[in-house]
């Protein structure tokens, strides 16, 4: 009986740990669980943290356009987009596109595991709401731009992704380059920003147009409007 109780206490502590840690991510350079796993297994990890104010303004715009158009309006979960995904699944018999917000992806990348899982989604939803509550929008996006996988050989974050794909830092990304990096999400192994095929170029064009059509967003930049 004591063993069961101890196991339950350990499980509860593991569940609560992300909620205790998340507020401290207002500062620092957190790593994702995938990055940590690669460190532990000896796989390469290339990541140089870059503050969001030092990134080309085209990249946050393109990533939001590609991954989470309502990023500045929702509170961690975009229930409208989620409803559309469910409706598509009911009509087509399968899910054809994702409904995860950038905040959900930050929750998953920082504290959970990769791959599709009902259990992971159940843990991800309340954690995304909590992260949106305790971290400002610009910090959530800054973390995402520094932990997202953006290259096929362990490149994480905007700086490593831009250097690998285009040979220059994230501060120098053009609108087209930023859109190509955004189009490589969420699978930069299969979607190459460095050598984009017709599908990638088409996606990048769509994201570039969406990014240019955005009105200035202050929610992810406290000091300047795009």
PDB file of C-alpha atoms in Angstrom:
ATOM      1  CA  UNK A   1       0.000   0.000   0.000  1.00  0.00           C
ATOM      2  CA  UNK A   2       2.835   2.351   0.877  1.00  0.00           C
ATOM      3  CA  UNK A   3       4.516   1.616  -2.457  1.00  0.00           C
ATOM      4  CA  UNK A   4       1.337   2.534  -4.342  1.00  0.00           C
ATOM      5  CA  UNK A   5       0.986   5.738  -2.341  1.00  0.00           C
ATOM      6  CA  UNK A   6       4.600   6.686  -3.012  1.00  0.00           C
ATOM      7  CA  UNK A   7       4.171   6.018  -6.718  1.00  0.00           C
ATOM      8  CA  UNK A   8       1.069   8.200  -6.784  1.00  0.00           C
ATOM      9  CA  UNK A   9       2.939  10.988  -4.999  1.00  0.00           C
ATOM     10  CA  UNK A  10       5.790  10.754  -7.510  1.00  0.00           C
ATOM     11  CA  UNK A  11       3.336  10.850 -10.419  1.00  0.00           C
ATOM     12  CA  UNK A  12       1.580  13.878  -8.908  1.00  0.00           C
ATOM     13  CA  UNK A  13       4.904  15.656  -8.413  1.00  0.00           C
ATOM     14  CA  UNK A  14       5.858  15.019 -12.052  1.00  0.00           C
ATOM     15  CA  UNK A  15       2.506  16.371 -13.214  1.00  0.00           C
ATOM     16  CA  UNK A  16       2.843  19.514 -11.105  1.00  0.00           C
ATOM     17  CA  UNK A  17       6.502  20.182 -11.905  1.00  0.00           C
ATOM     18  CA  UNK A  18       5.883  21.963 -15.267  1.00  0.00           C
ATOM     19  CA  UNK A  19       3.388  24.301 -13.569  1.00  0.00           C
ATOM     20  CA  UNK A  20       5.993  25.209 -10.958  1.00  0.00           C
ATOM     21  CA  UNK A  21       8.797  25.650 -13.491  1.00  0.00           C
ATOM     22  CA  UNK A  22       6.935  27.549 -16.238  1.00  0.00           C
ATOM     23  CA  UNK A  23       6.832  30.973 -14.458  1.00  0.00           C
ATOM     24  CA  UNK A  24      10.633  30.902 -14.143  1.00  0.00           C
ATOM     25  CA  UNK A  25      10.926  30.765 -17.939  1.00  0.00           C
ATOM     26  CA  UNK A  26      10.301  34.504 -18.086  1.00  0.00           C
ATOM     27  CA  UNK A  27      14.103  34.573 -18.219  1.00  0.00           C
ATOM     28  CA  UNK A  28      16.880  32.215 -19.210  1.00  0.00           C
ATOM     29  CA  UNK A  29      17.485  29.977 -22.201  1.00  0.00           C
ATOM     30  CA  UNK A  30      15.350  26.842 -21.787  1.00  0.00           C
ATOM     31  CA  UNK A  31      15.910  23.729 -23.856  1.00  0.00           C
ATOM     32  CA  UNK A  32      13.301  21.350 -25.217  1.00  0.00           C
ATOM     33  CA  UNK A  33      12.876  17.740 -24.122  1.00  0.00           C
ATOM     34  CA  UNK A  34      14.023  16.691 -27.613  1.00  0.00           C
ATOM     35  CA  UNK A  35      17.184  18.762 -27.259  1.00  0.00           C
ATOM     36  CA  UNK A  36      17.810  17.269 -23.813  1.00  0.00           C
ATOM     37  CA  UNK A  37      17.314  13.756 -25.170  1.00  0.00           C
ATOM     38  CA  UNK A  38      19.777  14.401 -27.992  1.00  0.00           C
ATOM     39  CA  UNK A  39      22.313  15.742 -25.486  1.00  0.00           C
ATOM     40  CA  UNK A  40      21.909  12.592 -23.379  1.00  0.00           C
ATOM     41  CA  UNK A  41      22.270  10.243 -26.348  1.00  0.00           C
ATOM     42  CA  UNK A  42      25.225  12.075 -27.862  1.00  0.00           C
ATOM     43  CA  UNK A  43      23.315  13.292 -30.935  1.00  0.00           C
ATOM     44  CA  UNK A  44      24.314  16.729 -32.267  1.00  0.00           C
ATOM     45  CA  UNK A  45      22.494  19.790 -30.975  1.00  0.00           C
ATOM     46  CA  UNK A  46      23.160  23.146 -32.624  1.00  0.00           C
ATOM     47  CA  UNK A  47      21.417  26.039 -30.909  1.00  0.00           C
ATOM     48  CA  UNK A  48      22.497  29.614 -30.292  1.00  0.00           C
ATOM     49  CA  UNK A  49      19.908  31.593 -28.367  1.00  0.00           C
ATOM     50  CA  UNK A  50      18.834  34.855 -29.972  1.00  0.00           C
ATOM     51  CA  UNK A  51      16.449  37.346 -28.398  1.00  0.00           C
ATOM     52  CA  UNK A  52      13.289  38.061 -30.366  1.00  0.00           C
ATOM     53  CA  UNK A  53      14.317  41.693 -30.799  1.00  0.00           C
ATOM     54  CA  UNK A  54      17.467  40.549 -32.616  1.00  0.00           C
ATOM     55  CA  UNK A  55      15.594  38.337 -35.094  1.00  0.00           C
ATOM     56  CA  UNK A  56      14.506  39.627 -38.481  1.00  0.00           C
ATOM     57  CA  UNK A  57      10.932  40.894 -37.976  1.00  0.00           C
ATOM     58  CA  UNK A  58       9.854  38.813 -40.964  1.00  0.00           C
ATOM     59  CA  UNK A  59      10.416  35.545 -39.063  1.00  0.00           C
ATOM     60  CA  UNK A  60       7.926  36.028 -36.185  1.00  0.00           C
ATOM     61  CA  UNK A  61       5.372  37.244 -38.710  1.00  0.00           C
ATOM     62  CA  UNK A  62       5.901  34.224 -40.972  1.00  0.00           C
ATOM     63  CA  UNK A  63       5.856  31.707 -38.115  1.00  0.00           C
ATOM     64  CA  UNK A  64       2.634  33.147 -36.706  1.00  0.00           C
ATOM     65  CA  UNK A  65       1.107  33.179 -40.201  1.00  0.00           C
ATOM     66  CA  UNK A  66       2.103  29.552 -40.712  1.00  0.00           C
ATOM     67  CA  UNK A  67       1.497  28.043 -37.299  1.00  0.00           C
ATOM     68  CA  UNK A  68      -1.001  30.112 -35.337  1.00  0.00           C
ATOM     69  CA  UNK A  69      -2.827  32.983 -37.043  1.00  0.00           C
ATOM     70  CA  UNK A  70      -4.777  33.814 -33.870  1.00  0.00           C
ATOM     71  CA  UNK A  71      -1.718  33.781 -31.602  1.00  0.00           C
ATOM     72  CA  UNK A  72      -2.330  37.331 -30.366  1.00  0.00           C
ATOM     73  CA  UNK A  73      -6.001  36.710 -29.612  1.00  0.00           C
ATOM     74  CA  UNK A  74      -6.327  33.326 -27.931  1.00  0.00           C
ATOM     75  CA  UNK A  75      -5.274  32.296 -24.429  1.00  0.00           C
ATOM     76  CA  UNK A  76      -3.138  29.298 -25.256  1.00  0.00           C
ATOM     77  CA  UNK A  77      -5.669  27.223 -27.188  1.00  0.00           C
ATOM     78  CA  UNK A  78      -7.430  28.266 -30.382  1.00  0.00           C
ATOM     79  CA  UNK A  79     -10.786  26.577 -29.889  1.00  0.00           C
ATOM     80  CA  UNK A  80     -12.058  27.827 -33.261  1.00  0.00           C
ATOM     81  CA  UNK A  81      -9.192  26.194 -35.147  1.00  0.00           C
ATOM     82  CA  UNK A  82      -9.585  23.065 -33.035  1.00  0.00           C
ATOM     83  CA  UNK A  83     -13.260  22.863 -33.959  1.00  0.00           C
ATOM     84  CA  UNK A  84     -12.365  23.119 -37.650  1.00  0.00           C
ATOM     85  CA  UNK A  85      -9.884  20.254 -37.300  1.00  0.00           C
ATOM     86  CA  UNK A  86     -12.531  18.081 -35.632  1.00  0.00           C
ATOM     87  CA  UNK A  87     -15.066  18.952 -38.338  1.00  0.00           C
ATOM     88  CA  UNK A  88     -12.541  18.099 -41.058  1.00  0.00           C
ATOM     89  CA  UNK A  89     -11.836  14.780 -39.370  1.00  0.00           C
ATOM     90  CA  UNK A  90     -15.545  13.944 -39.217  1.00  0.00           C
ATOM     91  CA  UNK A  91     -16.065  14.866 -42.864  1.00  0.00           C
ATOM     92  CA  UNK A  92     -12.920  13.314 -44.323  1.00  0.00           C
ATOM     93  CA  UNK A  93     -12.471  10.436 -41.903  1.00  0.00           C
ATOM     94  CA  UNK A  94      -9.041  11.633 -40.811  1.00  0.00           C
ATOM     95  CA  UNK A  95      -7.261  14.710 -39.517  1.00  0.00           C
ATOM     96  CA  UNK A  96      -5.639  16.509 -42.429  1.00  0.00           C
ATOM     97  CA  UNK A  97      -4.077  19.446 -40.544  1.00  0.00           C
ATOM     98  CA  UNK A  98      -3.015  20.259 -37.042  1.00  0.00           C
ATOM     99  CA  UNK A  99      -4.800  22.507 -34.578  1.00  0.00           C
ATOM    100  CA  UNK A 100      -1.969  23.088 -32.109  1.00  0.00           C
ATOM    101  CA  UNK A 101      -1.160  26.673 -31.231  1.00  0.00           C
ATOM    102  CA  UNK A 102       2.365  27.970 -30.762  1.00  0.00           C
ATOM    103  CA  UNK A 103       1.704  27.933 -27.001  1.00  0.00           C
ATOM    104  CA  UNK A 104       0.695  24.274 -27.145  1.00  0.00           C
ATOM    105  CA  UNK A 105       3.861  23.486 -29.071  1.00  0.00           C
ATOM    106  CA  UNK A 106       5.923  25.300 -26.455  1.00  0.00           C
ATOM    107  CA  UNK A 107       4.194  23.259 -23.740  1.00  0.00           C
ATOM    108  CA  UNK A 108       4.910  20.035 -25.611  1.00  0.00           C
ATOM    109  CA  UNK A 109       8.495  20.901 -26.518  1.00  0.00           C
ATOM    110  CA  UNK A 110       9.467  22.110 -23.052  1.00  0.00           C
ATOM    111  CA  UNK A 111       7.758  19.555 -20.853  1.00  0.00           C
ATOM    112  CA  UNK A 112       6.247  16.635 -22.796  1.00  0.00           C
ATOM    113  CA  UNK A 113       7.207  14.183 -25.510  1.00  0.00           C
ATOM    114  CA  UNK A 114       7.023  14.016 -29.289  1.00  0.00           C
ATOM    115  CA  UNK A 115       4.518  11.999 -31.299  1.00  0.00           C
ATOM    116  CA  UNK A 116       0.753  11.837 -31.290  1.00  0.00           C
ATOM    117  CA  UNK A 117      -0.897  10.678 -28.094  1.00  0.00           C
ATOM    118  CA  UNK A 118      -4.254  11.287 -26.446  1.00  0.00           C
ATOM    119  CA  UNK A 119      -2.535  11.283 -23.052  1.00  0.00           C
ATOM    120  CA  UNK A 120      -0.020  13.900 -24.208  1.00  0.00           C
ATOM    121  CA  UNK A 121      -2.786  16.095 -25.601  1.00  0.00           C
ATOM    122  CA  UNK A 122      -4.695  15.825 -22.333  1.00  0.00           C
ATOM    123  CA  UNK A 123      -1.618  17.055 -20.465  1.00  0.00           C
ATOM    124  CA  UNK A 124      -0.803  19.682 -23.094  1.00  0.00           C
ATOM    125  CA  UNK A 125      -4.139  21.554 -23.028  1.00  0.00           C
ATOM    126  CA  UNK A 126      -4.173  22.799 -19.405  1.00  0.00           C
ATOM    127  CA  UNK A 127      -0.422  23.377 -19.515  1.00  0.00           C
ATOM    128  CA  UNK A 128      -0.793  25.644 -22.563  1.00  0.00           C
ATOM    129  CA  UNK A 129      -3.459  27.661 -20.746  1.00  0.00           C
ATOM    130  CA  UNK A 130      -1.148  28.002 -17.752  1.00  0.00           C
ATOM    131  CA  UNK A 131       1.841  29.063 -19.874  1.00  0.00           C
ATOM    132  CA  UNK A 132      -0.280  31.733 -21.560  1.00  0.00           C
ATOM    133  CA  UNK A 133      -1.291  32.986 -18.120  1.00  0.00           C
ATOM    134  CA  UNK A 134       2.188  33.188 -16.589  1.00  0.00           C
ATOM    135  CA  UNK A 135       4.288  34.205 -19.618  1.00  0.00           C
ATOM    136  CA  UNK A 136       3.808  37.206 -21.917  1.00  0.00           C
ATOM    137  CA  UNK A 137       3.145  36.560 -25.596  1.00  0.00           C
ATOM    138  CA  UNK A 138       6.487  37.892 -26.781  1.00  0.00           C
ATOM    139  CA  UNK A 139       8.297  35.511 -24.406  1.00  0.00           C
ATOM    140  CA  UNK A 140       6.260  32.500 -25.557  1.00  0.00           C
ATOM    141  CA  UNK A 141       7.125  33.270 -29.165  1.00  0.00           C
ATOM    142  CA  UNK A 142      10.762  33.950 -28.275  1.00  0.00           C
ATOM    143  CA  UNK A 143      11.035  30.550 -26.597  1.00  0.00           C
ATOM    144  CA  UNK A 144       9.389  28.857 -29.569  1.00  0.00           C
ATOM    145  CA  UNK A 145      11.771  30.525 -32.027  1.00  0.00           C
ATOM    146  CA  UNK A 146      14.700  29.172 -29.994  1.00  0.00           C
ATOM    147  CA  UNK A 147      13.566  25.583 -29.377  1.00  0.00           C
ATOM    148  CA  UNK A 148      11.764  24.672 -32.605  1.00  0.00           C
ATOM    149  CA  UNK A 149      13.618  22.135 -34.733  1.00  0.00           C
ATOM    150  CA  UNK A 150      14.668  24.037 -37.872  1.00  0.00           C
ATOM    151  CA  UNK A 151      17.186  21.774 -39.559  1.00  0.00           C
ATOM    152  CA  UNK A 152      17.710  18.100 -40.411  1.00  0.00           C
ATOM    153  CA  UNK A 153      20.850  17.531 -38.321  1.00  0.00           C
ATOM    154  CA  UNK A 154      20.062  18.829 -34.853  1.00  0.00           C
ATOM    155  CA  UNK A 155      19.609  22.502 -35.730  1.00  0.00           C
ATOM    156  CA  UNK A 156      17.300  24.094 -33.174  1.00  0.00           C
ATOM    157  CA  UNK A 157      16.106  27.662 -33.140  1.00  0.00           C
ATOM    158  CA  UNK A 158      16.105  30.526 -35.598  1.00  0.00           C
ATOM    159  CA  UNK A 159      19.834  31.210 -35.508  1.00  0.00           C
ATOM    160  CA  UNK A 160      20.943  27.654 -36.267  1.00  0.00           C
ATOM    161  CA  UNK A 161      18.140  27.202 -38.804  1.00  0.00           C
ATOM    162  CA  UNK A 162      18.993  30.397 -40.679  1.00  0.00           C
ATOM    163  CA  UNK A 163      22.720  29.660 -40.668  1.00  0.00           C
ATOM    164  CA  UNK A 164      22.199  26.131 -41.981  1.00  0.00           C
ATOM    165  CA  UNK A 165      19.641  27.035 -44.644  1.00  0.00           C
ATOM    166  CA  UNK A 166      20.958  30.388 -45.866  1.00  0.00           C
ATOM    167  CA  UNK A 167      24.447  30.887 -44.472  1.00  0.00           C
ATOM    168  CA  UNK A 168      23.689  34.010 -42.471  1.00  0.00           C
ATOM    169  CA  UNK A 169      22.175  34.870 -39.063  1.00  0.00           C
ATOM    170  CA  UNK A 170      18.493  35.127 -38.228  1.00  0.00           C
ATOM    171  CA  UNK A 171      18.783  38.910 -38.040  1.00  0.00           C
ATOM    172  CA  UNK A 172      19.355  39.051 -41.815  1.00  0.00           C
ATOM    173  CA  UNK A 173      16.460  36.880 -42.995  1.00  0.00           C
ATOM    174  CA  UNK A 174      14.542  38.245 -45.957  1.00  0.00           C
ATOM    175  CA  UNK A 175      10.748  37.856 -46.210  1.00  0.00           C
ATOM    176  CA  UNK A 176      11.173  34.863 -48.547  1.00  0.00           C
ATOM    177  CA  UNK A 177      13.782  33.179 -46.343  1.00  0.00           C
ATOM    178  CA  UNK A 178      11.672  33.688 -43.217  1.00  0.00           C
ATOM    179  CA  UNK A 179       8.666  32.185 -45.008  1.00  0.00           C
ATOM    180  CA  UNK A 180      10.745  29.178 -46.129  1.00  0.00           C
ATOM    181  CA  UNK A 181      11.877  28.534 -42.552  1.00  0.00           C
ATOM    182  CA  UNK A 182       8.270  28.771 -41.385  1.00  0.00           C
ATOM    183  CA  UNK A 183       7.236  26.359 -44.133  1.00  0.00           C
ATOM    184  CA  UNK A 184       9.794  23.813 -42.885  1.00  0.00           C
ATOM    185  CA  UNK A 185       7.822  23.474 -39.647  1.00  0.00           C
ATOM    186  CA  UNK A 186       7.013  21.025 -38.195  1.00  0.00           C
ATOM    187  CA  UNK A 187       9.301  18.610 -40.065  1.00  0.00           C
ATOM    188  CA  UNK A 188      12.566  20.177 -41.275  1.00  0.00           C
ATOM    189  CA  UNK A 189      13.918  16.723 -42.093  1.00  0.00           C
ATOM    190  CA  UNK A 190      11.355  16.239 -44.856  1.00  0.00           C
ATOM    191  CA  UNK A 191      10.811  19.935 -45.634  1.00  0.00           C
ATOM    192  CA  UNK A 192      14.066  21.618 -46.561  1.00  0.00           C
ATOM    193  CA  UNK A 193      14.334  25.399 -46.401  1.00  0.00           C
ATOM    194  CA  UNK A 194      17.831  25.008 -47.819  1.00  0.00           C
ATOM    195  CA  UNK A 195      16.736  23.105 -50.925  1.00  0.00           C
ATOM    196  CA  UNK A 196      12.991  23.770 -51.215  1.00  0.00           C
ATOM    197  CA  UNK A 197      10.914  21.837 -53.677  1.00  0.00           C
ATOM    198  CA  UNK A 198       7.854  23.180 -55.508  1.00  0.00           C
ATOM    199  CA  UNK A 199       5.534  22.390 -52.592  1.00  0.00           C
ATOM    200  CA  UNK A 200       7.772  24.204 -50.115  1.00  0.00           C
ATOM    201  CA  UNK A 201       8.070  27.224 -52.386  1.00  0.00           C
ATOM    202  CA  UNK A 202       4.299  27.323 -52.800  1.00  0.00           C
ATOM    203  CA  UNK A 203       3.768  27.152 -49.027  1.00  0.00           C
ATOM    204  CA  UNK A 204       6.375  29.846 -48.456  1.00  0.00           C
ATOM    205  CA  UNK A 205       4.579  32.095 -50.921  1.00  0.00           C
ATOM    206  CA  UNK A 206       1.324  31.648 -49.040  1.00  0.00           C
ATOM    207  CA  UNK A 207       2.943  32.374 -45.674  1.00  0.00           C
ATOM    208  CA  UNK A 208       4.807  35.381 -47.033  1.00  0.00           C
ATOM    209  CA  UNK A 209       1.546  36.858 -48.342  1.00  0.00           C
ATOM    210  CA  UNK A 210      -0.199  36.216 -45.031  1.00  0.00           C
ATOM    211  CA  UNK A 211       2.678  37.762 -43.082  1.00  0.00           C
ATOM    212  CA  UNK A 212       2.677  40.877 -45.245  1.00  0.00           C
ATOM    213  CA  UNK A 213      -1.088  41.225 -44.830  1.00  0.00           C
ATOM    214  CA  UNK A 214      -0.863  41.210 -41.031  1.00  0.00           C
ATOM    215  CA  UNK A 215      -1.574  44.472 -39.287  1.00  0.00           C
ATOM    216  CA  UNK A 216       1.226  45.542 -36.892  1.00  0.00           C
ATOM    217  CA  UNK A 217       1.265  43.167 -33.923  1.00  0.00           C
ATOM    218  CA  UNK A 218       2.536  44.454 -30.598  1.00  0.00           C
ATOM    219  CA  UNK A 219       1.656  41.343 -28.615  1.00  0.00           C
ATOM    220  CA  UNK A 220       5.012  39.714 -29.361  1.00  0.00           C
ATOM    221  CA  UNK A 221       7.146  42.853 -29.303  1.00  0.00           C
ATOM    222  CA  UNK A 222       7.043  45.282 -26.410  1.00  0.00           C
ATOM    223  CA  UNK A 223       9.416  47.800 -27.952  1.00  0.00           C
ATOM    224  CA  UNK A 224       8.558  48.002 -31.637  1.00  0.00           C
ATOM    225  CA  UNK A 225       5.679  47.418 -34.021  1.00  0.00           C
ATOM    226  CA  UNK A 226       6.241  45.404 -37.168  1.00  0.00           C
TER     227      UNK A 226
END
